[in-house]
mmCIF file of C-alpha atoms in Angstrom:
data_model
loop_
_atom_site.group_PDB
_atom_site.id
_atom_site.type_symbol
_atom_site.label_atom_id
_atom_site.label_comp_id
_atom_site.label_asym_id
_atom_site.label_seq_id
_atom_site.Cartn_x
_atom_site.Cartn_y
_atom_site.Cartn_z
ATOM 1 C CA UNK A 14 -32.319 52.312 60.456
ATOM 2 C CA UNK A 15 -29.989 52.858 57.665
ATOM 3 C CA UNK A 16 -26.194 52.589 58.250
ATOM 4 C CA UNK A 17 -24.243 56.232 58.701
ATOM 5 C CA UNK A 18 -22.695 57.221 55.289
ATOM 6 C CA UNK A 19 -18.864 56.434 55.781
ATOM 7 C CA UNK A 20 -16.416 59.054 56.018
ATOM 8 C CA UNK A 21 -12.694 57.132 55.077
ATOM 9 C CA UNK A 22 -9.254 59.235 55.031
ATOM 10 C CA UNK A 23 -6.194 57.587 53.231
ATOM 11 C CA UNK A 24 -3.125 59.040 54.396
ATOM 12 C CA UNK A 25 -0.216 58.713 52.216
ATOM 13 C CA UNK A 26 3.324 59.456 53.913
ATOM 14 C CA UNK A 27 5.449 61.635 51.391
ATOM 15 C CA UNK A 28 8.305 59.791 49.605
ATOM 16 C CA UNK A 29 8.303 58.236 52.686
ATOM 17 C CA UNK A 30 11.737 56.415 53.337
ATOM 18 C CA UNK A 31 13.383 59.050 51.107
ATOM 19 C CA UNK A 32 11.939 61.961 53.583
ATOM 20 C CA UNK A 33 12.773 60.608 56.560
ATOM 21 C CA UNK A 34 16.997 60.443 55.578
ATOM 22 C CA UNK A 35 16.433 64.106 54.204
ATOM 23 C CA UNK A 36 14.780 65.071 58.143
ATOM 24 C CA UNK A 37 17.787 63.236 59.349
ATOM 25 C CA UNK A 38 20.659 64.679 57.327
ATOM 26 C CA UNK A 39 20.421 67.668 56.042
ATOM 27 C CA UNK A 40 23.024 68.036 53.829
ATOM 28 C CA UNK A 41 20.308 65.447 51.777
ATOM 29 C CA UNK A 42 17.247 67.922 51.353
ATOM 30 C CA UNK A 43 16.802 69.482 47.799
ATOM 31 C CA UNK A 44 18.803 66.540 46.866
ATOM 32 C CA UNK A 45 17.601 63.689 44.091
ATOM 33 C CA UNK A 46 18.246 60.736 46.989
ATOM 34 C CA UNK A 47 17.529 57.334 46.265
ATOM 35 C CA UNK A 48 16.939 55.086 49.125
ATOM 36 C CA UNK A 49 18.533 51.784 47.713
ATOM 37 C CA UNK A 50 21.802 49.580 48.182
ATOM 38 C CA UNK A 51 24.163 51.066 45.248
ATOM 39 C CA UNK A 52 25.020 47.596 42.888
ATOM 40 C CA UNK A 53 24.177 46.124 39.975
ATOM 41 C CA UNK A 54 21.523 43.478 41.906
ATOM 42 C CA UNK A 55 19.618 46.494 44.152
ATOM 43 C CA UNK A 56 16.102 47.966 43.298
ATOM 44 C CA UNK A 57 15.092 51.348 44.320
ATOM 45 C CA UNK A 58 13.275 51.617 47.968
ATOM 46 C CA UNK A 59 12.037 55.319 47.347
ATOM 47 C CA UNK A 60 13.012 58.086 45.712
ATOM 48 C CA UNK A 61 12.806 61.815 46.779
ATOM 49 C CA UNK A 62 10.799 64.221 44.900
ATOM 50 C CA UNK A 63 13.766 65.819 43.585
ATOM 51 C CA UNK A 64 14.832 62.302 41.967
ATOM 52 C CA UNK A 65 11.186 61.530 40.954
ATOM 53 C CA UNK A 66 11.855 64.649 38.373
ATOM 54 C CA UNK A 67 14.315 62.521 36.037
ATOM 55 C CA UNK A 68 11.849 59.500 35.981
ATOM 56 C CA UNK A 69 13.532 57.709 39.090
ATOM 57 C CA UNK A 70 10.593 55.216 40.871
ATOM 58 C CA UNK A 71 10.505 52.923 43.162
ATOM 59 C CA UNK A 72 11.285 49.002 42.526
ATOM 60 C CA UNK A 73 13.235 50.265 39.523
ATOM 61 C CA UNK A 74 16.503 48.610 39.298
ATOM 62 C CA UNK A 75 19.405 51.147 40.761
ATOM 63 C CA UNK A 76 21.454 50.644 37.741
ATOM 64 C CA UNK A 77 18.646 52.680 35.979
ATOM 65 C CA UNK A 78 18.067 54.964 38.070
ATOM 66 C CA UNK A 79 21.525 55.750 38.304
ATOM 67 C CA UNK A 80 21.289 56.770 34.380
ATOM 68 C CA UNK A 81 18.596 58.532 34.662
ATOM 69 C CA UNK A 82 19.780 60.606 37.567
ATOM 70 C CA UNK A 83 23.333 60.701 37.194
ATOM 71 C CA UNK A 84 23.638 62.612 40.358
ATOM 72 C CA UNK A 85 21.470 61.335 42.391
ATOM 73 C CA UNK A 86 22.439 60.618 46.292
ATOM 74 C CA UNK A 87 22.298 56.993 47.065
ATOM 75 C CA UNK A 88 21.283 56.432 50.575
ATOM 76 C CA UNK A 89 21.232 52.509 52.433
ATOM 77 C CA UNK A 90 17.760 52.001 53.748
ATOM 78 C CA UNK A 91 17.074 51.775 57.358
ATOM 79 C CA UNK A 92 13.661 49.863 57.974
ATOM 80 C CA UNK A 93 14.203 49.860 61.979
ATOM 81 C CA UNK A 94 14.264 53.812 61.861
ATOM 82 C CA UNK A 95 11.305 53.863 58.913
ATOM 83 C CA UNK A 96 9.176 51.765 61.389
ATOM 84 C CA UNK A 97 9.694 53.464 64.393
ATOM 85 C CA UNK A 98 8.267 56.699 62.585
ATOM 86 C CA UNK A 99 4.995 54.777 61.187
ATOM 87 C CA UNK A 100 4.834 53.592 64.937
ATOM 88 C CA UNK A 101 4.282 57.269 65.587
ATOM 89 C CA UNK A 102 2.312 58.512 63.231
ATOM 90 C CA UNK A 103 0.069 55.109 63.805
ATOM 91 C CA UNK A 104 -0.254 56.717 67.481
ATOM 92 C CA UNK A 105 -1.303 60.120 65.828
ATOM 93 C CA UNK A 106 -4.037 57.787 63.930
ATOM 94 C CA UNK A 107 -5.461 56.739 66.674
ATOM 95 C CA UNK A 108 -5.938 60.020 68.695
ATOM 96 C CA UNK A 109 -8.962 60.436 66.226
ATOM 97 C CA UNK A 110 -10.282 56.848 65.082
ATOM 98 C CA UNK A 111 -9.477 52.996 66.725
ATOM 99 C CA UNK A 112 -10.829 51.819 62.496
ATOM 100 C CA UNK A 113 -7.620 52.064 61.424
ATOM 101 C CA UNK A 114 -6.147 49.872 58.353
ATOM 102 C CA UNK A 115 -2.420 49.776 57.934
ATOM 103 C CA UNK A 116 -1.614 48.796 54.317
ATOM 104 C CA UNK A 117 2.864 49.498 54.483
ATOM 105 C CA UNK A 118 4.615 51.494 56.771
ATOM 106 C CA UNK A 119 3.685 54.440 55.134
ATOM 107 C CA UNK A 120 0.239 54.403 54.029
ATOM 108 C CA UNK A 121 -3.288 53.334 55.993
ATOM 109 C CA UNK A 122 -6.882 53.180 56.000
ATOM 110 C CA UNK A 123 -8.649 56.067 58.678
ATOM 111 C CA UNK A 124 -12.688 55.356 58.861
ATOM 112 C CA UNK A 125 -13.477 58.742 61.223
ATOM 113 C CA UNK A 126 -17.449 58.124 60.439
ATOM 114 C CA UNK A 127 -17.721 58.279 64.234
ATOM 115 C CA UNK A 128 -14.623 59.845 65.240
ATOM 116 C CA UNK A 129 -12.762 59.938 68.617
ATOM 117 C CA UNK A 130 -12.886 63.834 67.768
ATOM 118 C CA UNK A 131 -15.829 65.544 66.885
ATOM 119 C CA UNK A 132 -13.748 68.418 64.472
ATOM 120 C CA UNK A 133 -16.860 69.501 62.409
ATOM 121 C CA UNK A 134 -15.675 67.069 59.097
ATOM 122 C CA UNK A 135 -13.533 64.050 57.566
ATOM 123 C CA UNK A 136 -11.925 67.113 55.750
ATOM 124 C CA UNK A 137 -11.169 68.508 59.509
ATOM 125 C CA UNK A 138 -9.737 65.682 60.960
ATOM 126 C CA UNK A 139 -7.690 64.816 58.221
ATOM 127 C CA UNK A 140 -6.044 67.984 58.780
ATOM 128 C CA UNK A 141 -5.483 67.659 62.182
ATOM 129 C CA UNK A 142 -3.925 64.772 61.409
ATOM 130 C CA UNK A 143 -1.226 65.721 58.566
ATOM 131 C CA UNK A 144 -0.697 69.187 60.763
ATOM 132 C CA UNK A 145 0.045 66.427 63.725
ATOM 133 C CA UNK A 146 2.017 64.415 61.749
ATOM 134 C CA UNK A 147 4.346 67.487 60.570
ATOM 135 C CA UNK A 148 4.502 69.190 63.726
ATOM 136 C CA UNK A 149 5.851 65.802 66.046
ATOM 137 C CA UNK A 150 8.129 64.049 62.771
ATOM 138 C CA UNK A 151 8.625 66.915 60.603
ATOM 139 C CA UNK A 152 7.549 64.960 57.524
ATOM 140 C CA UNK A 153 4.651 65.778 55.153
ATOM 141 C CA UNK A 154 1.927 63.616 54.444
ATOM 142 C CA UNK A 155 -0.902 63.824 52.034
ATOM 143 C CA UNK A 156 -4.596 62.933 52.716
ATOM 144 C CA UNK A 157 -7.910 61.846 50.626
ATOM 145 C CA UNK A 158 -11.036 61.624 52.133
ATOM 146 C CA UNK A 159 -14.369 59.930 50.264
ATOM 147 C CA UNK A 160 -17.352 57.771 51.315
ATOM 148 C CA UNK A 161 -15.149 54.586 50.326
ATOM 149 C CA UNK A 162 -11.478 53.667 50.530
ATOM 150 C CA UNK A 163 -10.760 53.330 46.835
ATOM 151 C CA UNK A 164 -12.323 56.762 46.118
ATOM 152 C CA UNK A 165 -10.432 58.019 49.533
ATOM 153 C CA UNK A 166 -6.923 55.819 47.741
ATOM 154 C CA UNK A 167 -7.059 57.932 44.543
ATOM 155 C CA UNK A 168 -7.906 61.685 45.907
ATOM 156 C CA UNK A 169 -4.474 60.982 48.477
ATOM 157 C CA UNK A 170 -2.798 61.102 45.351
ATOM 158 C CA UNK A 171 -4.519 64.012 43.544
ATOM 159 C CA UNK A 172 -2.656 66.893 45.360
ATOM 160 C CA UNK A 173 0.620 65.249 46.602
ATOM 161 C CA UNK A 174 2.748 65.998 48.176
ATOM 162 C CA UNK A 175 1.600 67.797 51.514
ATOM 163 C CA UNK A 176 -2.001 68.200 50.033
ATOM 164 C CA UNK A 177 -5.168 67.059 50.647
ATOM 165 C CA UNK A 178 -8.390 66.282 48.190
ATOM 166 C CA UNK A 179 -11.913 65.448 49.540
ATOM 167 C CA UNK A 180 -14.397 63.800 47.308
ATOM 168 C CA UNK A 181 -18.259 64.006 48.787
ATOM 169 C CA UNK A 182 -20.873 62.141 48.263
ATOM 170 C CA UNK A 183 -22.137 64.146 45.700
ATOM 171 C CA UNK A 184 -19.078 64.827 43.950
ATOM 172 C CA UNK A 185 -18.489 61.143 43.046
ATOM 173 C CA UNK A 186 -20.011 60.858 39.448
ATOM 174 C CA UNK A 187 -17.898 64.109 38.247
ATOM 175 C CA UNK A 188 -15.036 62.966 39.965
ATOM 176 C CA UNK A 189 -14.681 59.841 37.976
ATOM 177 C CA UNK A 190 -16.001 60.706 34.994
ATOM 178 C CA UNK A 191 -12.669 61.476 33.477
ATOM 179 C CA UNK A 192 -10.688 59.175 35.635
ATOM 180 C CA UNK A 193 -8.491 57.221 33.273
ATOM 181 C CA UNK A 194 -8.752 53.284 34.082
ATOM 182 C CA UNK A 195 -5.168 53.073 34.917
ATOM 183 C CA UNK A 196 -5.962 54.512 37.861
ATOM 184 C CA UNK A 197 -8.336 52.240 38.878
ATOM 185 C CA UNK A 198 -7.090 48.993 41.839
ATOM 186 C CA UNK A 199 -6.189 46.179 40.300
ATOM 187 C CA UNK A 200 -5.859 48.005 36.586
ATOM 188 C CA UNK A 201 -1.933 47.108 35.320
ATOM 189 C CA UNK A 202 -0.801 47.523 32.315
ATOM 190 C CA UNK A 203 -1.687 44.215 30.699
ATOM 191 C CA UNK A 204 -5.086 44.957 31.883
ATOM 192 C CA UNK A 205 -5.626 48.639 30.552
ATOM 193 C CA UNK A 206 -4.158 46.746 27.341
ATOM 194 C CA UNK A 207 -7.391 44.766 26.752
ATOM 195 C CA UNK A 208 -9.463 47.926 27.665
ATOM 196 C CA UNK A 209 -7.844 50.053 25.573
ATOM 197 C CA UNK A 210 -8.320 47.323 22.572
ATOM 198 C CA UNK A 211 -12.089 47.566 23.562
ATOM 199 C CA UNK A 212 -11.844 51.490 22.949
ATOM 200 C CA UNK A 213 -12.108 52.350 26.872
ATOM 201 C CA UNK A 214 -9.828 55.084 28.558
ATOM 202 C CA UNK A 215 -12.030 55.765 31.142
ATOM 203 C CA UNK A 216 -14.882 55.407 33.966
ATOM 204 C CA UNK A 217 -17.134 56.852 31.203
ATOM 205 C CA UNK A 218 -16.489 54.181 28.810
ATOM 206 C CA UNK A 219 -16.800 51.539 31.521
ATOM 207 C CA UNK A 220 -19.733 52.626 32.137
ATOM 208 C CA UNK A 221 -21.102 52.697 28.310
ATOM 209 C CA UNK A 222 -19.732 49.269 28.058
ATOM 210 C CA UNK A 223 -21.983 48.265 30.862
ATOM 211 C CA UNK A 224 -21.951 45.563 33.390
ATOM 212 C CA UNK A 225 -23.111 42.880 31.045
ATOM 213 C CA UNK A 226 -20.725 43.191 28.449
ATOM 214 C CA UNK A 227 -17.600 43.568 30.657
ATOM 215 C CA UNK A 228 -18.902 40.503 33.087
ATOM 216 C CA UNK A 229 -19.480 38.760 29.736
ATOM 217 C CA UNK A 230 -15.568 39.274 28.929
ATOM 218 C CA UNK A 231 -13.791 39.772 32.184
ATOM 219 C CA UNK A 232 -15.915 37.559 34.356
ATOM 220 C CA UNK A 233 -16.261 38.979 38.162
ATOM 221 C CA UNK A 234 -13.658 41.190 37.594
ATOM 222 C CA UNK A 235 -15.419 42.531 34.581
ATOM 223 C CA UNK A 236 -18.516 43.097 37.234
ATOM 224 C CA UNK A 237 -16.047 44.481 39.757
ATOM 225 C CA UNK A 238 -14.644 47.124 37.129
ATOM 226 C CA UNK A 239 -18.282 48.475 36.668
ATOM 227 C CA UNK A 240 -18.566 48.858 40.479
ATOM 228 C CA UNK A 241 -15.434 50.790 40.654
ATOM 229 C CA UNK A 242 -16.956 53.035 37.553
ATOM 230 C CA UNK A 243 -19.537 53.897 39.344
ATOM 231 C CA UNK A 244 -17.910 54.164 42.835
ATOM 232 C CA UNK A 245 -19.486 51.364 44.494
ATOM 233 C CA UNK A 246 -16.722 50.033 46.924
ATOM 234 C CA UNK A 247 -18.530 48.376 49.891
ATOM 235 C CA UNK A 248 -15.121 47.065 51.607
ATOM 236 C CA UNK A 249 -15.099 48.042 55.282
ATOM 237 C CA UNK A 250 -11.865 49.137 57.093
ATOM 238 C CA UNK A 251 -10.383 46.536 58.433
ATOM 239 C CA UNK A 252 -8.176 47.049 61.829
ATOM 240 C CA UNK A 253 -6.762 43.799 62.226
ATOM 241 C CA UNK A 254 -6.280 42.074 58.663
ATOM 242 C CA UNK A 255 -5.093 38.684 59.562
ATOM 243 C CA UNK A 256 -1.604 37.883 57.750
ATOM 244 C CA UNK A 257 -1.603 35.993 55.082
ATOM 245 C CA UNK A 258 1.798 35.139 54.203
ATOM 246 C CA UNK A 259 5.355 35.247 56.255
ATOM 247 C CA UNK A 260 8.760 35.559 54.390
ATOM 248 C CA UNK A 261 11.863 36.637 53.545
ATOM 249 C CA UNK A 262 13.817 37.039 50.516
ATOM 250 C CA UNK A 263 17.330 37.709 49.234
ATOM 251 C CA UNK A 264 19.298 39.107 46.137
ATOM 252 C CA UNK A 265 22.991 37.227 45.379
ATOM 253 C CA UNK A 266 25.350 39.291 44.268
ATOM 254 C CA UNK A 267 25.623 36.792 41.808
ATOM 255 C CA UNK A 268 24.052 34.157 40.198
ATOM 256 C CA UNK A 269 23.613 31.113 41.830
ATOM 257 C CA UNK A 270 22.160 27.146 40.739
ATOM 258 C CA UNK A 271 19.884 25.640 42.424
ATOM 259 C CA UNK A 272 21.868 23.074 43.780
ATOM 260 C CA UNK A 273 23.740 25.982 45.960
ATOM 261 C CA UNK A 274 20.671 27.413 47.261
ATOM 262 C CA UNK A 275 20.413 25.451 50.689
ATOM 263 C CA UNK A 276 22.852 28.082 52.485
ATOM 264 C CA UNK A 277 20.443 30.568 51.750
ATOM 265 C CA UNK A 278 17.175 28.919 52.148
ATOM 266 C CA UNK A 279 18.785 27.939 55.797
ATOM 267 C CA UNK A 280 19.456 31.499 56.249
ATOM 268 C CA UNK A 281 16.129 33.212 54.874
ATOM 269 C CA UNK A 282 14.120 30.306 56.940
ATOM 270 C CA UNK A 283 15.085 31.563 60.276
ATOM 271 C CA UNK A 284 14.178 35.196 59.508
ATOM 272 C CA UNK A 285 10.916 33.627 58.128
ATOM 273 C CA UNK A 286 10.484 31.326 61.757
ATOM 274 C CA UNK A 287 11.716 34.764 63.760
ATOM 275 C CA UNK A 288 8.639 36.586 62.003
ATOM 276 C CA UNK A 289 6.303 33.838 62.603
ATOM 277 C CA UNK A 290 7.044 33.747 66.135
ATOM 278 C CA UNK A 291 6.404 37.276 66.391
ATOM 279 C CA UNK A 292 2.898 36.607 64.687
ATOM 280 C CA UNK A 293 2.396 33.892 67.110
ATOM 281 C CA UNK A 294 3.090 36.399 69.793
ATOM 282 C CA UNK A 295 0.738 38.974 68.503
ATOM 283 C CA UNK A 296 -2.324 36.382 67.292
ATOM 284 C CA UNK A 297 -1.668 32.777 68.994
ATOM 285 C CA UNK A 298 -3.531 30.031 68.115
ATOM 286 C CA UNK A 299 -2.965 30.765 64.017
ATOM 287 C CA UNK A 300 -0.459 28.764 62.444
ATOM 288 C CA UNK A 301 1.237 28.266 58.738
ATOM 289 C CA UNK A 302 -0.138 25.404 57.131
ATOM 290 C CA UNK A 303 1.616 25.993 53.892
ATOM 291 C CA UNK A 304 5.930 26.250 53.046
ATOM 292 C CA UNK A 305 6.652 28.469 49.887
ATOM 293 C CA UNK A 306 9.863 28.256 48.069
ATOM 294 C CA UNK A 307 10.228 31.810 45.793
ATOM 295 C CA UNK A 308 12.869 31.876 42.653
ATOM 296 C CA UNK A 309 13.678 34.375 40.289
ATOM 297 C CA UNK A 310 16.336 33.549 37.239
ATOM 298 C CA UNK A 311 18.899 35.026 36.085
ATOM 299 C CA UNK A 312 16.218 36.193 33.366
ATOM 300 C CA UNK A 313 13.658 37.716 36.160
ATOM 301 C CA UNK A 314 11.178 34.849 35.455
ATOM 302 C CA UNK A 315 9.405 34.438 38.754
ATOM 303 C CA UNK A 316 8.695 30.847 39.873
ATOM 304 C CA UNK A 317 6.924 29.806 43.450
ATOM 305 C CA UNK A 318 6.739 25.926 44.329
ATOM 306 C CA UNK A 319 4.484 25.181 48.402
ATOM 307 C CA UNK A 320 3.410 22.491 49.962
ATOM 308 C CA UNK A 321 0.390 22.113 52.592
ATOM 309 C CA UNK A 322 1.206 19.148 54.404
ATOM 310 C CA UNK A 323 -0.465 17.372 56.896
ATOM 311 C CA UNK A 324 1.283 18.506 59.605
ATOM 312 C CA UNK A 325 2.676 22.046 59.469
ATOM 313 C CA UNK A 326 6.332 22.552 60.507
ATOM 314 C CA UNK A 327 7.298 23.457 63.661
ATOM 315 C CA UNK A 328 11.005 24.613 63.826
ATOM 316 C CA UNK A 329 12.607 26.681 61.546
ATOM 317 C CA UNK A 330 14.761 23.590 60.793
ATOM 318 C CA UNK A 331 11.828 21.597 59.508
ATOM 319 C CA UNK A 332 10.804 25.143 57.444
ATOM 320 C CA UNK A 333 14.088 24.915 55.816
ATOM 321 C CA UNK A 334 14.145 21.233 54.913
ATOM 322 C CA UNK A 335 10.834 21.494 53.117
ATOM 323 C CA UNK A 336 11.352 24.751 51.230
ATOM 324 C CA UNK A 337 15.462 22.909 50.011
ATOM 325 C CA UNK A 338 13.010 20.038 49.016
ATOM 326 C CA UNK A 339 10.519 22.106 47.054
ATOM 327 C CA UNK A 340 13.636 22.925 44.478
ATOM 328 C CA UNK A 341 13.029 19.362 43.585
ATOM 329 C CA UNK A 342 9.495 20.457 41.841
ATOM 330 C CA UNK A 343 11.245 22.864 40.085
ATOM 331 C CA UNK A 344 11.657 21.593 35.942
ATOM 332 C CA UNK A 345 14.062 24.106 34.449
ATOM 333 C CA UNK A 346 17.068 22.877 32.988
ATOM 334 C CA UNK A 347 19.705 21.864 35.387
ATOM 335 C CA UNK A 348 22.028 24.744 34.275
ATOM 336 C CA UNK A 349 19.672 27.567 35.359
ATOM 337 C CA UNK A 350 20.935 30.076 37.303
ATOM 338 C CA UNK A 351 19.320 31.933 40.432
ATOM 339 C CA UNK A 352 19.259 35.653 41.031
ATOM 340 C CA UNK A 353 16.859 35.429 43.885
ATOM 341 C CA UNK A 354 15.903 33.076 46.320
ATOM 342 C CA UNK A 355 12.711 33.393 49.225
ATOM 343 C CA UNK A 356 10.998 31.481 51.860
ATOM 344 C CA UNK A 357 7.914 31.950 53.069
ATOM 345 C CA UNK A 358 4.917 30.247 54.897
ATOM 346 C CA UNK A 359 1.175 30.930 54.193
ATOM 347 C CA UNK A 360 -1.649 29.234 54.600
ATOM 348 C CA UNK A 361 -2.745 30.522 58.306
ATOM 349 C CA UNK A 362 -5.764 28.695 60.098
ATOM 350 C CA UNK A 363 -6.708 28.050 63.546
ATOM 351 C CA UNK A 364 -5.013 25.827 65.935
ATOM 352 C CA UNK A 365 -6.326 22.208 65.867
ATOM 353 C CA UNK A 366 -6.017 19.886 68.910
ATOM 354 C CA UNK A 367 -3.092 17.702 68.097
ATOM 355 C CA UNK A 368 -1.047 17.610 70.542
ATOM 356 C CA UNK A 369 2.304 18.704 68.215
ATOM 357 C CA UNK A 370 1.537 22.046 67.840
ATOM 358 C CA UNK A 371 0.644 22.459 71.152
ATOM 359 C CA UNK A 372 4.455 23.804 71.915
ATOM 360 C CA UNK A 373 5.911 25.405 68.752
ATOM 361 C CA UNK A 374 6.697 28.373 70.406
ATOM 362 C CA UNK A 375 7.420 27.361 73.874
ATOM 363 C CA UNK A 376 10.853 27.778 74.011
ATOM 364 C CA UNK A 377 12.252 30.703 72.871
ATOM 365 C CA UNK A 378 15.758 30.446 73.643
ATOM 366 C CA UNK A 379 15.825 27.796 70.278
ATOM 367 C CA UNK A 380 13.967 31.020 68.094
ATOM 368 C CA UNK A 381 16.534 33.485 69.679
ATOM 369 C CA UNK A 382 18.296 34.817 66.795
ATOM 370 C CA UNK A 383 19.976 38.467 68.567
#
């Protein structure tokens, strides 16, 4: 018996972090705010609508955006408050579907194929769900609904904000016919560079190109690209993607060599060891086999150094002395300077047997940071 044809929403939070501090203060809506730390170190969070006008974006540096928006409101972010709203609307989410996909606080994954709700359509529910979200948070989100999640990705974007686009079946060939590659996943800018040289702009010169050629140039991304084309995306939603990577990360205020990093590594590896334990909490019996030391220069060249040992660390003092020793692979010349500074662990895989990991997290009142 052949498998139901799936019927995905993406919902899209508007502006998200910027929204919520407009719902919250009012003397903010109709403003240009920026949700960022004002300084010459901080990078844009969000930006409202109003700010988007004059070319402000997010993970811009704030000293831009500040030029480009002269009078633009400059609001702290507050993650605790942006979290307990995507706790919310999460709830809202699962009124209608348990297939649900988180991918940020402000954007998931819905597969309603067989829905807790029978509303008549994917198109249906989806309203439901943005009229839901509005009426209990008074914030606007916008929907897309298609057969696959990168179809369903794209259409959440094609009437923003507080607008929804559905792509059927049927509709899927015209719909990406003109679709420029940029706004393909995975498509950057160094990417749309070599597909521009090769004369394409979009899924109709993909799909000229063929398979073949693009495999031939691209490898299995080239493959992958021709899938998208066509809109062949077979990836399920996935409720409970297991984590990947733990970490935490900091911008000085000023410069800093690497031989004056150990303060902060000390610092960012207890956040990293608080988050683990909270994984641990949520999915025991996966631990971190790999520490990752993160570096950005003065310059914004990006440098990670990790190291899978043996046996995996198992106090967030044992964290820190691996990722102070990982500045030791680092080859730059001595006088570098440091604008960033993370650590991280990675590498997640089942328990084993031995008998050291068998209590890394059973005594909390060591991981008790407040």
């Amino acid at each position: 018996m052949k498998a139901p044809q799936r019927k995905i929403i993406h919902v899209d939070m508007d502006a998200f972090y910027a929204s919520v501090e407009q719902r919250d203060d009012p003397s903010l809506r109709g403003q240009p705010v920026v949700v960022a730390w004002k300084g010459a170190r901080s990078v844009v969070c969000a930006a409202s609508y109003e700010a988007r006008r004059f070319g402000v974006r997010s993970a811009m540096p704030a000293l831009r955006a500040e030029k480009l928006c002269p009078q633009a409101i400059f609001v702290p972010p507050d993650f605790a408050r942006y979290k307990a709203v995507s706790t919310h609307v999460r709830a809202i989410f699962q009124r209608y579907t348990d297939l649900i996909e988180p991918l940020s606080l402000d954007e998931a994954y819905l597969d309603v194929t067989q829905p807790k709700q029978d509303l008549g359509s994917a198109t249906a529910i989806a309203a439901h769900i943005r009229a839901a979200i509005f009426a209990e948070t008074q914030l606007t989100a916008s929907a897309g609904i298609a057969p696959n999640k990168f179809l369903a990705k794209i259409a959440s974007d094609w009437n923003k904000p507080n607008g929804q686009c559905v792509v059927k079946p049927q509709q899927v060939d015209a719909f990406l016919a003109q679709l420029a590659v940029g706004r393909l996943p995975g498509v950057g800018k160094v990417m749309q560079g070599k597909l521009t040289d090769l004369g394409v702009a979009t899924c109709t010169d993909l799909r000229k190109l063929g398979a073949q050629v693009l495999e031939a140039r691209f490898g299995r991304w080239g493959q992958r690209l021709y899938e998208l084309s066509m809109g062949i995306d077979h990836h399920p939603v996935q409720p409970a993607r297991p984590t990947l990577q733990i970490s935490s990360e900091d911008t000085f205020a000023s410069d800093h060599l690497l031989d004056e990093l150990a303060p902060a590594i000390c610092r960012l590896a207890t956040d990293t060891w608080a988050g683990y334990a909270k994984e641990w909490q949520q999915h025991p019996g996966r631990i971190a086999r790999t520490v990752v030391l993160k570096l950005k220069t003065s310059d914004f060249r990006i440098l990670t150094r990790s190291l899978t040992a043996s046996a995996p660390p198992t106090s967030e003092q044992q964290l820190a002395a691996i990722a102070c020793a990982l500045r030791e692979r680092v080859a730059l010349p001595i006088n570098t300077r440091y604008r960033l500074v993370g650590v991280g662990l990675s590498g997640f895989a089942a328990l084993d047997d031995s008998p050291v990991q068998d209590d890394l997290f059973d005594t909390p009142a060591e991981h008790d940071h407040g």
